[in-house]
Short mmCIF file of C-alpha atoms in Angstrom, two decimals:
data_model
loop_
_atom_site.label_atom_id
_atom_site.label_comp_id
_atom_site.label_asym_id
_atom_site.label_seq_id
_atom_site.Cartn_x
_atom_site.Cartn_y
_atom_site.Cartn_z
CA MET K 525 0.00 0.00 0.00
CA ASP K 526 1.34 3.45 -0.85
CA GLY K 527 1.85 5.33 2.41
CA SER K 528 3.11 8.59 0.94
CA CYS K 529 -0.08 10.46 1.76
CA GLY K 530 0.81 10.40 5.45
CA ARG K 531 -2.61 9.17 6.62
CA SER K 532 -3.55 6.01 8.46
CA GLU K 533 -5.30 3.31 6.46
CA HIS K 534 -8.92 4.24 5.68
CA ALA K 535 -8.47 7.72 7.22
CA LEU K 536 -9.75 9.16 3.96
CA PHE K 537 -13.28 8.57 5.24
CA ASP K 538 -12.85 9.61 8.89
CA ALA K 539 -14.04 13.18 8.35
CA ALA K 540 -17.02 12.32 6.18
CA PRO K 541 -20.08 14.56 6.64
CA ALA K 542 -22.99 13.17 8.61
CA THR K 543 -25.85 11.78 6.56
CA ARG K 544 -28.69 14.27 6.16
CA GLN K 545 -32.32 13.26 6.12
CA VAL K 546 -33.21 12.43 2.53
CA LYS K 547 -35.85 14.86 1.34
CA THR K 548 -35.88 13.77 -2.27
CA ASN K 549 -38.67 11.36 -3.04
CA ARG K 550 -38.14 8.23 -5.11
CA ARG K 551 -39.49 9.66 -8.34
CA GLN K 552 -37.27 12.76 -8.13
CA LEU K 553 -34.25 10.66 -7.26
CA VAL K 554 -34.71 8.25 -10.15
CA ARG K 555 -35.22 11.17 -12.52
CA ARG K 556 -32.00 12.79 -11.34
CA GLY K 557 -30.17 9.49 -11.69
CA VAL K 558 -31.38 9.05 -15.25
CA LEU K 559 -30.26 12.56 -16.13
CA ALA K 560 -26.85 11.92 -14.62
CA GLY K 561 -26.54 8.68 -16.57
CA ALA K 562 -27.50 10.42 -19.79
CA ALA K 563 -24.92 13.11 -19.19
CA THR K 564 -22.30 10.42 -18.63
CA ILE K 565 -23.12 8.73 -21.95
CA THR K 566 -22.87 12.10 -23.69
CA GLY K 567 -19.46 12.65 -22.16
CA ILE K 568 -18.26 9.26 -23.38
CA SER K 569 -19.55 9.89 -26.89
CA LEU K 570 -17.79 13.23 -27.12
CA LEU K 571 -14.53 11.86 -25.81
CA GLY K 572 -14.72 8.92 -28.17
CA THR K 573 -14.76 11.18 -31.24
CA ARG K 574 -11.71 13.19 -30.28
CA GLY K 575 -8.36 12.42 -31.86
CA LEU K 576 -5.72 11.13 -29.46
CA SER K 577 -2.92 13.59 -28.88
CA ALA K 578 -0.71 10.88 -27.43
CA GLY K 579 -0.64 7.12 -26.98
CA ALA K 580 -1.47 4.21 -29.22
CA ALA K 581 -4.48 4.15 -31.52
CA PRO K 582 -7.46 2.09 -30.31
CA SER K 583 -6.95 -1.63 -30.80
CA GLU K 584 -8.20 -4.93 -29.41
CA SER K 585 -4.98 -5.26 -27.43
CA GLN K 586 -5.52 -1.86 -25.87
CA ASP K 587 -9.17 -2.71 -25.16
CA GLN K 588 -7.97 -5.67 -23.10
CA LYS K 589 -5.63 -3.50 -21.03
CA ILE K 590 -8.35 -0.93 -20.38
CA PHE K 591 -10.95 -3.56 -19.52
CA ASN K 592 -8.52 -5.19 -17.10
CA PHE K 593 -8.01 -1.83 -15.43
CA ALA K 594 -11.79 -1.41 -15.24
CA LEU K 595 -12.05 -4.92 -13.82
CA LEU K 596 -9.81 -3.90 -10.92
CA LEU K 597 -12.18 -1.07 -10.05
CA GLU K 598 -15.21 -3.34 -10.39
CA TYR K 599 -13.59 -5.93 -8.10
CA ILE K 600 -13.15 -3.24 -5.45
CA GLN K 601 -16.69 -1.93 -5.81
CA ALA K 602 -18.27 -5.41 -5.79
CA GLY K 603 -16.25 -6.45 -2.76
CA PHE K 604 -17.00 -3.23 -0.92
CA TYR K 605 -20.77 -3.39 -1.33
CA SER K 606 -21.00 -7.13 -0.73
CA GLU K 607 -19.07 -6.85 2.52
CA ALA K 608 -21.19 -3.89 3.66
CA VAL K 609 -24.37 -5.87 3.06
CA ASP K 610 -22.95 -8.92 4.84
CA HIS K 611 -22.01 -6.89 7.94
CA GLY K 612 -25.62 -5.73 8.25
CA ARG K 613 -24.78 -2.36 9.80
CA LEU K 614 -26.43 -0.17 7.16
CA ARG K 615 -29.97 1.08 7.61
CA GLY K 616 -32.88 2.32 5.53
CA GLU K 617 -32.30 3.49 1.99
CA VAL K 618 -28.53 3.26 2.44
CA ARG K 619 -28.86 -0.49 2.93
CA GLU K 620 -31.21 -0.69 -0.06
CA PHE K 621 -28.62 1.15 -2.14
CA ALA K 622 -25.86 -1.24 -1.06
CA GLU K 623 -27.95 -4.33 -1.83
CA ILE K 624 -28.91 -3.13 -5.32
CA VAL K 625 -25.51 -1.80 -6.29
CA SER K 626 -23.75 -4.88 -4.94
CA GLN K 627 -25.67 -6.95 -7.46
CA HIS K 628 -24.91 -4.50 -10.28
CA GLU K 629 -21.18 -4.47 -9.55
CA ARG K 630 -21.01 -8.26 -9.45
CA GLU K 631 -22.66 -8.32 -12.87
CA HIS K 632 -20.07 -5.83 -14.14
CA VAL K 633 -17.32 -8.11 -12.87
CA LYS K 634 -18.85 -11.12 -14.63
CA TYR K 635 -19.22 -9.18 -17.87
CA LEU K 636 -15.61 -7.98 -17.90
CA GLN K 637 -14.30 -11.42 -16.93
CA ALA K 638 -16.24 -12.98 -19.79
CA ALA K 639 -15.04 -10.32 -22.23
CA LEU K 640 -11.41 -10.83 -21.20
CA GLY K 641 -11.51 -14.59 -20.90
CA PRO K 642 -8.20 -16.08 -19.73
CA ARG K 643 -6.61 -12.61 -19.85
CA ALA K 644 -8.79 -11.37 -16.98
CA ARG K 645 -6.76 -10.27 -14.00
CA GLU K 646 -7.16 -12.07 -10.68
CA ARG K 647 -9.26 -10.64 -7.89
CA PRO K 648 -6.99 -8.61 -5.58
CA ALA K 649 -6.77 -8.93 -1.81
CA LEU K 650 -9.00 -6.27 -0.28
CA SER K 651 -9.42 -4.69 3.15
CA PHE K 652 -12.21 -2.19 3.78
CA GLY K 653 -11.83 -1.69 7.53
CA ASP K 654 -14.82 0.00 9.14
CA ALA K 655 -15.88 1.67 5.88
CA THR K 656 -18.26 -1.25 5.39
CA GLN K 657 -19.60 -1.08 8.97
CA ASP K 658 -19.95 2.61 9.77
CA GLN K 659 -22.76 4.17 7.69
CA ARG K 660 -21.18 7.62 7.53
CA LYS K 661 -17.85 6.24 6.33
CA PHE K 662 -19.63 3.87 3.97
CA LEU K 663 -21.36 6.79 2.24
CA ALA K 664 -18.11 8.74 1.90
CA ALA K 665 -16.34 5.72 0.42
CA ALA K 666 -19.24 4.89 -1.92
CA VAL K 667 -19.39 8.45 -3.25
CA LEU K 668 -15.66 8.30 -3.96
CA LEU K 669 -15.77 4.86 -5.60
CA GLU K 670 -18.74 5.61 -7.83
CA ASN K 671 -17.43 8.96 -9.03
CA THR K 672 -14.01 7.43 -9.56
CA GLY K 673 -15.62 4.72 -11.67
CA VAL K 674 -17.39 7.25 -13.88
CA SER K 675 -14.20 9.28 -14.28
CA ALA K 676 -12.15 6.17 -15.04
CA TYR K 677 -14.43 4.97 -17.84
CA ASN K 678 -14.72 8.47 -19.30
CA GLY K 679 -10.97 8.93 -19.17
CA GLN K 680 -10.35 5.84 -21.30
CA ALA K 681 -13.23 6.26 -23.75
CA ALA K 682 -11.10 7.78 -26.50
CA ASN K 683 -8.66 4.88 -26.27
CA LEU K 684 -11.26 2.17 -26.92
CA THR K 685 -12.36 0.64 -30.20
CA LYS K 686 -15.95 1.36 -31.23
CA LYS K 687 -17.19 -2.06 -30.11
CA ALA K 688 -15.55 -1.77 -26.70
CA LEU K 689 -16.78 1.81 -26.32
CA VAL K 690 -20.39 0.68 -26.72
CA ALA K 691 -19.91 -1.90 -23.96
CA ALA K 692 -18.21 0.63 -21.68
CA ALA K 693 -21.03 3.14 -22.21
CA GLU K 694 -23.57 0.56 -21.03
CA ILE K 695 -21.61 0.08 -17.80
CA VAL K 696 -20.75 3.72 -17.12
CA SER K 697 -24.35 4.86 -17.56
CA VAL K 698 -25.24 2.60 -14.63
CA GLU K 699 -22.23 3.86 -12.65
CA GLY K 700 -23.56 7.37 -13.22
CA ARG K 701 -26.89 6.39 -11.70
CA HIS K 702 -25.09 4.86 -8.72
CA ALA K 703 -23.07 8.04 -8.24
CA ALA K 704 -26.20 10.20 -8.36
CA TRP K 705 -28.10 8.04 -5.89
CA VAL K 706 -25.35 7.73 -3.29
CA SER K 707 -24.44 11.42 -3.60
CA ASP K 708 -28.04 12.28 -2.76
CA LEU K 709 -27.97 9.92 0.22
CA ALA K 710 -24.76 11.59 1.42
CA GLY K 711 -26.32 15.05 1.18
CA GLN K 712 -24.44 16.05 -1.97
CA ASP K 713 -25.70 17.30 -5.33
CA PRO K 714 -26.54 14.14 -7.32
CA ALA K 715 -26.00 15.82 -10.71
CA PRO K 716 -23.56 18.73 -10.20
CA ARG K 717 -22.58 19.15 -13.86
CA ALA K 718 -23.93 18.61 -17.37
CA ALA K 719 -21.15 16.21 -18.35
CA ASP K 720 -18.60 14.27 -16.31
CA PRO K 721 -14.92 14.73 -17.23
CA GLY K 722 -12.57 11.81 -17.46
CA VAL K 723 -9.31 11.37 -15.59
CA SER K 724 -6.13 9.51 -16.41
CA ALA K 725 -5.46 5.92 -15.38
CA SER K 726 -2.64 7.11 -13.13
CA ALA K 727 -4.99 9.51 -11.33
CA VAL K 728 -7.52 6.71 -10.80
CA ALA K 729 -4.80 4.38 -9.51
CA SER K 730 -3.64 7.07 -7.09
CA THR K 731 -7.18 7.50 -5.76
CA LEU K 732 -7.57 3.75 -5.27
CA ARG K 733 -4.26 3.54 -3.40
CA ARG K 734 -5.27 6.33 -1.05
CA THR K 735 -8.39 4.46 0.05
CA GLY K 736 -6.27 1.75 1.64
CA PHE K 737 -8.66 -0.85 0.25
CA LEU K 738 -6.04 -2.67 -1.83
CA LYS K 739 -3.79 -4.91 0.24
CA PRO K 740 -0.11 -4.90 -0.74
CA THR K 741 0.97 -7.99 -2.68
#
């Protein structure tokens, strides 16, 4: 685990804001989630049409590398939500969110594993500490993971072949809905912008290291 940030493991979530009472009703929340997902798809489409200023042109080989990187993120998300549900410490709509999203993330893992076949990376060793037992820390971690997922897929969109881009768009639209829902639960704006920017793979990797969720190998 990279300790350069100078924080104890999982300290990233220690100062998370307390959960506010959710005032948004189900219909409003779903509508916001759909809008966020649509904005995410738009962002992917725009990025996919831009010429690459650096790096290799899209290829099947590059698709495999990107999907394996996405698989790492999906492993973390699936493990995080599944463990939170198993601990049974979450309550109300937060628990409902974890149960639903846990199933979604496991399906994402299965899809990417099937797409990669024998080239799929192995599941990493994970440690979530009390982020899967304390509801406040769970929300902070979930907001980070979901927004990181959206940014990661958007950041690699231009590097994918057309076929792979279509598959990635189907996943990231769901990730956008997750991000909107959990942001609302955490008292944050569920759709703060019209389109979500992408970030580099190195930036995503840095964020994942700072969570402390990945055990050193």
